[in-house]
mmCIF file with all atom_site columns, C-alpha atoms in Angstrom:
data_model
loop_
_atom_site.group_PDB
_atom_site.id
_atom_site.type_symbol
_atom_site.label_atom_id
_atom_site.label_alt_id
_atom_site.label_comp_id
_atom_site.label_asym_id
_atom_site.label_entity_id
_atom_site.label_seq_id
_atom_site.pdbx_PDB_ins_code
_atom_site.Cartn_x
_atom_site.Cartn_y
_atom_site.Cartn_z
_atom_site.occupancy
_atom_site.B_iso_or_equiv
_atom_site.pdbx_formal_charge
_atom_site.auth_seq_id
_atom_site.auth_comp_id
_atom_site.auth_asym_id
_atom_site.auth_atom_id
_atom_site.pdbx_PDB_model_num
ATOM 1  C CA . UNK A 1 1  ? -55.812 -43.178 127.600 1.00 0.00 ? 1  UNK A CA 1
ATOM 2  C CA . UNK A 1 2  ? -54.595 -42.046 124.667 1.00 0.00 ? 2  UNK A CA 1
ATOM 3  C CA . UNK A 1 3  ? -51.358 -40.730 126.894 1.00 0.00 ? 3  UNK A CA 1
ATOM 4  C CA . UNK A 1 4  ? -50.941 -43.906 128.631 1.00 0.00 ? 4  UNK A CA 1
ATOM 5  C CA . UNK A 1 5  ? -50.760 -46.234 125.073 1.00 0.00 ? 5  UNK A CA 1
ATOM 6  C CA . UNK A 1 6  ? -48.526 -43.747 123.361 1.00 0.00 ? 6  UNK A CA 1
ATOM 7  C CA . UNK A 1 7  ? -45.648 -43.615 125.688 1.00 0.00 ? 7  UNK A CA 1
ATOM 8  C CA . UNK A 1 8  ? -45.077 -46.911 125.556 1.00 0.00 ? 8  UNK A CA 1
ATOM 9  C CA . UNK A 1 9  ? -45.676 -47.162 122.274 1.00 0.00 ? 9  UNK A CA 1
ATOM 10 C CA . UNK A 1 10 ? -43.333 -44.783 121.399 1.00 0.00 ? 10 UNK A CA 1
ATOM 11 C CA . UNK A 1 11 ? -40.121 -47.486 122.033 1.00 0.00 ? 11 UNK A CA 1
ATOM 12 C CA . UNK A 1 12 ? -42.273 -50.740 120.266 1.00 0.00 ? 12 UNK A CA 1
ATOM 13 C CA . UNK A 1 13 ? -43.031 -48.506 117.363 1.00 0.00 ? 13 UNK A CA 1
ATOM 14 C CA . UNK A 1 14 ? -39.568 -47.385 116.867 1.00 0.00 ? 14 UNK A CA 1
ATOM 15 C CA . UNK A 1 15 ? -38.250 -50.804 116.176 1.00 0.00 ? 15 UNK A CA 1
ATOM 16 C CA . UNK A 1 16 ? -41.276 -51.518 113.936 1.00 0.00 ? 16 UNK A CA 1
ATOM 17 C CA . UNK A 1 17 ? -40.471 -49.029 111.905 1.00 0.00 ? 17 UNK A CA 1
ATOM 18 C CA . UNK A 1 18 ? -37.127 -50.592 110.557 1.00 0.00 ? 18 UNK A CA 1
ATOM 19 C CA . UNK A 1 19 ? -39.578 -53.065 108.705 1.00 0.00 ? 19 UNK A CA 1
ATOM 20 C CA . UNK A 1 20 ? -40.018 -50.159 105.924 1.00 0.00 ? 20 UNK A CA 1
ATOM 21 C CA . UNK A 1 21 ? -42.766 -49.705 103.255 1.00 0.00 ? 21 UNK A CA 1
ATOM 22 C CA . UNK A 1 22 ? -46.289 -49.192 104.685 1.00 0.00 ? 22 UNK A CA 1
ATOM 23 C CA . UNK A 1 23 ? -45.266 -50.181 108.121 1.00 0.00 ? 23 UNK A CA 1
ATOM 24 C CA . UNK A 1 24 ? -42.896 -46.954 107.531 1.00 0.00 ? 24 UNK A CA 1
ATOM 25 C CA . UNK A 1 25 ? -45.858 -44.980 106.939 1.00 0.00 ? 25 UNK A CA 1
ATOM 26 C CA . UNK A 1 26 ? -48.258 -46.379 109.437 1.00 0.00 ? 26 UNK A CA 1
ATOM 27 C CA . UNK A 1 27 ? -45.659 -45.961 112.226 1.00 0.00 ? 27 UNK A CA 1
ATOM 28 C CA . UNK A 1 28 ? -45.212 -42.115 110.989 1.00 0.00 ? 28 UNK A CA 1
ATOM 29 C CA . UNK A 1 29 ? -49.064 -41.781 110.940 1.00 0.00 ? 29 UNK A CA 1
ATOM 30 C CA . UNK A 1 30 ? -49.235 -42.850 114.568 1.00 0.00 ? 30 UNK A CA 1
ATOM 31 C CA . UNK A 1 31 ? -46.400 -40.519 115.788 1.00 0.00 ? 31 UNK A CA 1
ATOM 32 C CA . UNK A 1 32 ? -48.682 -37.685 114.201 1.00 0.00 ? 32 UNK A CA 1
ATOM 33 C CA . UNK A 1 33 ? -51.336 -38.661 116.556 1.00 0.00 ? 33 UNK A CA 1
ATOM 34 C CA . UNK A 1 34 ? -53.402 -39.629 113.140 1.00 0.00 ? 34 UNK A CA 1
ATOM 35 C CA . UNK A 1 35 ? -54.801 -43.151 114.418 1.00 0.00 ? 35 UNK A CA 1
ATOM 36 C CA . UNK A 1 36 ? -57.102 -43.695 111.602 1.00 0.00 ? 36 UNK A CA 1
ATOM 37 C CA . UNK A 1 37 ? -54.653 -43.694 109.018 1.00 0.00 ? 37 UNK A CA 1
ATOM 38 C CA . UNK A 1 38 ? -52.606 -45.339 111.290 1.00 0.00 ? 38 UNK A CA 1
ATOM 39 C CA . UNK A 1 39 ? -54.827 -48.399 111.236 1.00 0.00 ? 39 UNK A CA 1
ATOM 40 C CA . UNK A 1 40 ? -55.899 -48.145 107.768 1.00 0.00 ? 40 UNK A CA 1
ATOM 41 C CA . UNK A 1 41 ? -52.520 -48.337 106.474 1.00 0.00 ? 41 UNK A CA 1
ATOM 42 C CA . UNK A 1 42 ? -50.985 -51.122 108.779 1.00 0.00 ? 42 UNK A CA 1
ATOM 43 C CA . UNK A 1 43 ? -53.865 -53.234 107.911 1.00 0.00 ? 43 UNK A CA 1
ATOM 44 C CA . UNK A 1 44 ? -52.962 -52.835 104.513 1.00 0.00 ? 44 UNK A CA 1
ATOM 45 C CA . UNK A 1 45 ? -49.961 -54.960 104.759 1.00 0.00 ? 45 UNK A CA 1
ATOM 46 C CA . UNK A 1 46 ? -50.525 -58.350 103.126 1.00 0.00 ? 46 UNK A CA 1
ATOM 47 C CA . UNK A 1 47 ? -51.167 -61.680 105.224 1.00 0.00 ? 47 UNK A CA 1
ATOM 48 C CA . UNK A 1 48 ? -48.216 -63.535 104.129 1.00 0.00 ? 48 UNK A CA 1
ATOM 49 C CA . UNK A 1 49 ? -45.717 -60.510 104.316 1.00 0.00 ? 49 UNK A CA 1
ATOM 50 C CA . UNK A 1 50 ? -43.282 -60.845 107.261 1.00 0.00 ? 50 UNK A CA 1
ATOM 51 C CA . UNK A 1 51 ? -44.097 -57.390 108.727 1.00 0.00 ? 51 UNK A CA 1
ATOM 52 C CA . UNK A 1 52 ? -47.768 -58.412 108.993 1.00 0.00 ? 52 UNK A CA 1
ATOM 53 C CA . UNK A 1 53 ? -47.392 -59.221 112.802 1.00 0.00 ? 53 UNK A CA 1
ATOM 54 C CA . UNK A 1 54 ? -45.932 -55.969 113.858 1.00 0.00 ? 54 UNK A CA 1
ATOM 55 C CA . UNK A 1 55 ? -48.771 -54.462 111.437 1.00 0.00 ? 55 UNK A CA 1
ATOM 56 C CA . UNK A 1 56 ? -51.382 -55.811 113.215 1.00 0.00 ? 56 UNK A CA 1
ATOM 57 C CA . UNK A 1 57 ? -49.883 -55.060 116.420 1.00 0.00 ? 57 UNK A CA 1
ATOM 58 C CA . UNK A 1 58 ? -49.580 -51.216 115.361 1.00 0.00 ? 58 UNK A CA 1
ATOM 59 C CA . UNK A 1 59 ? -53.025 -51.105 114.108 1.00 0.00 ? 59 UNK A CA 1
ATOM 60 C CA . UNK A 1 60 ? -54.411 -52.665 117.155 1.00 0.00 ? 60 UNK A CA 1
ATOM 61 C CA . UNK A 1 61 ? -52.812 -49.999 119.192 1.00 0.00 ? 61 UNK A CA 1
ATOM 62 C CA . UNK A 1 62 ? -54.431 -47.392 116.829 1.00 0.00 ? 62 UNK A CA 1
ATOM 63 C CA . UNK A 1 63 ? -57.600 -49.032 117.276 1.00 0.00 ? 63 UNK A CA 1
ATOM 64 C CA . UNK A 1 64 ? -57.055 -48.726 120.801 1.00 0.00 ? 64 UNK A CA 1
ATOM 65 C CA . UNK A 1 65 ? -55.975 -44.891 121.274 1.00 0.00 ? 65 UNK A CA 1
ATOM 66 C CA . UNK A 1 66 ? -59.723 -44.710 118.544 1.00 0.00 ? 66 UNK A CA 1
ATOM 67 C CA . UNK A 1 67 ? -61.913 -46.800 121.695 1.00 0.00 ? 67 UNK A CA 1
ATOM 68 C CA . UNK A 1 68 ? -62.656 -49.630 118.204 1.00 0.00 ? 68 UNK A CA 1
ATOM 69 C CA . UNK A 1 69 ? -62.294 -52.281 121.348 1.00 0.00 ? 69 UNK A CA 1
ATOM 70 C CA . UNK A 1 70 ? -63.274 -54.856 118.511 1.00 0.00 ? 70 UNK A CA 1
ATOM 71 C CA . UNK A 1 71 ? -60.943 -54.175 115.978 1.00 0.00 ? 71 UNK A CA 1
ATOM 72 C CA . UNK A 1 72 ? -58.288 -53.869 118.527 1.00 0.00 ? 72 UNK A CA 1
ATOM 73 C CA . UNK A 1 73 ? -59.113 -56.915 120.104 1.00 0.00 ? 73 UNK A CA 1
ATOM 74 C CA . UNK A 1 74 ? -59.067 -58.519 116.117 1.00 0.00 ? 74 UNK A CA 1
ATOM 75 C CA . UNK A 1 75 ? -55.850 -57.362 115.659 1.00 0.00 ? 75 UNK A CA 1
ATOM 76 C CA . UNK A 1 76 ? -54.059 -58.483 118.953 1.00 0.00 ? 76 UNK A CA 1
ATOM 77 C CA . UNK A 1 77 ? -55.574 -61.922 118.491 1.00 0.00 ? 77 UNK A CA 1
ATOM 78 C CA . UNK A 1 78 ? -53.951 -62.247 114.724 1.00 0.00 ? 78 UNK A CA 1
ATOM 79 C CA . UNK A 1 79 ? -50.473 -61.112 116.514 1.00 0.00 ? 79 UNK A CA 1
ATOM 80 C CA . UNK A 1 80 ? -50.925 -63.669 119.039 1.00 0.00 ? 80 UNK A CA 1
ATOM 81 C CA . UNK A 1 81 ? -51.948 -66.743 116.797 1.00 0.00 ? 81 UNK A CA 1
ATOM 82 C CA . UNK A 1 82 ? -48.785 -66.098 115.041 1.00 0.00 ? 82 UNK A CA 1
ATOM 83 C CA . UNK A 1 83 ? -46.527 -65.417 118.411 1.00 0.00 ? 83 UNK A CA 1
ATOM 84 C CA . UNK A 1 84 ? -48.247 -66.378 121.371 1.00 0.00 ? 84 UNK A CA 1
ATOM 85 C CA . UNK A 1 85 ? -45.590 -65.062 123.517 1.00 0.00 ? 85 UNK A CA 1
ATOM 86 C CA . UNK A 1 86 ? -45.741 -61.362 122.168 1.00 0.00 ? 86 UNK A CA 1
ATOM 87 C CA . UNK A 1 87 ? -46.346 -59.834 125.718 1.00 0.00 ? 87 UNK A CA 1
ATOM 88 C CA . UNK A 1 88 ? -47.897 -56.391 124.207 1.00 0.00 ? 88 UNK A CA 1
ATOM 89 C CA . UNK A 1 89 ? -50.342 -58.297 122.429 1.00 0.00 ? 89 UNK A CA 1
ATOM 90 C CA . UNK A 1 90 ? -51.274 -60.098 125.281 1.00 0.00 ? 90 UNK A CA 1
ATOM 91 C CA . UNK A 1 91 ? -51.570 -56.553 127.617 1.00 0.00 ? 91 UNK A CA 1
#
């Protein structure tokens, strides 16, 4: 299942990495397969940060890779609350 998630996410995550700061570190951790660090760093992005929806999405993908279903759902719902047409979060 991790391969199925990682392949399409590489394209999405490359766009996320352009945001800078902790999002860069989270993306790099994801690229290296360190999903626990990805979730931790991505979750540290503040709620009022413009990059928060992207960070929440990346945290959700990392949680999926770690089989932390409830945490992943929470992250994806956060994304959808801010942008209801976010297709990756809907899937």
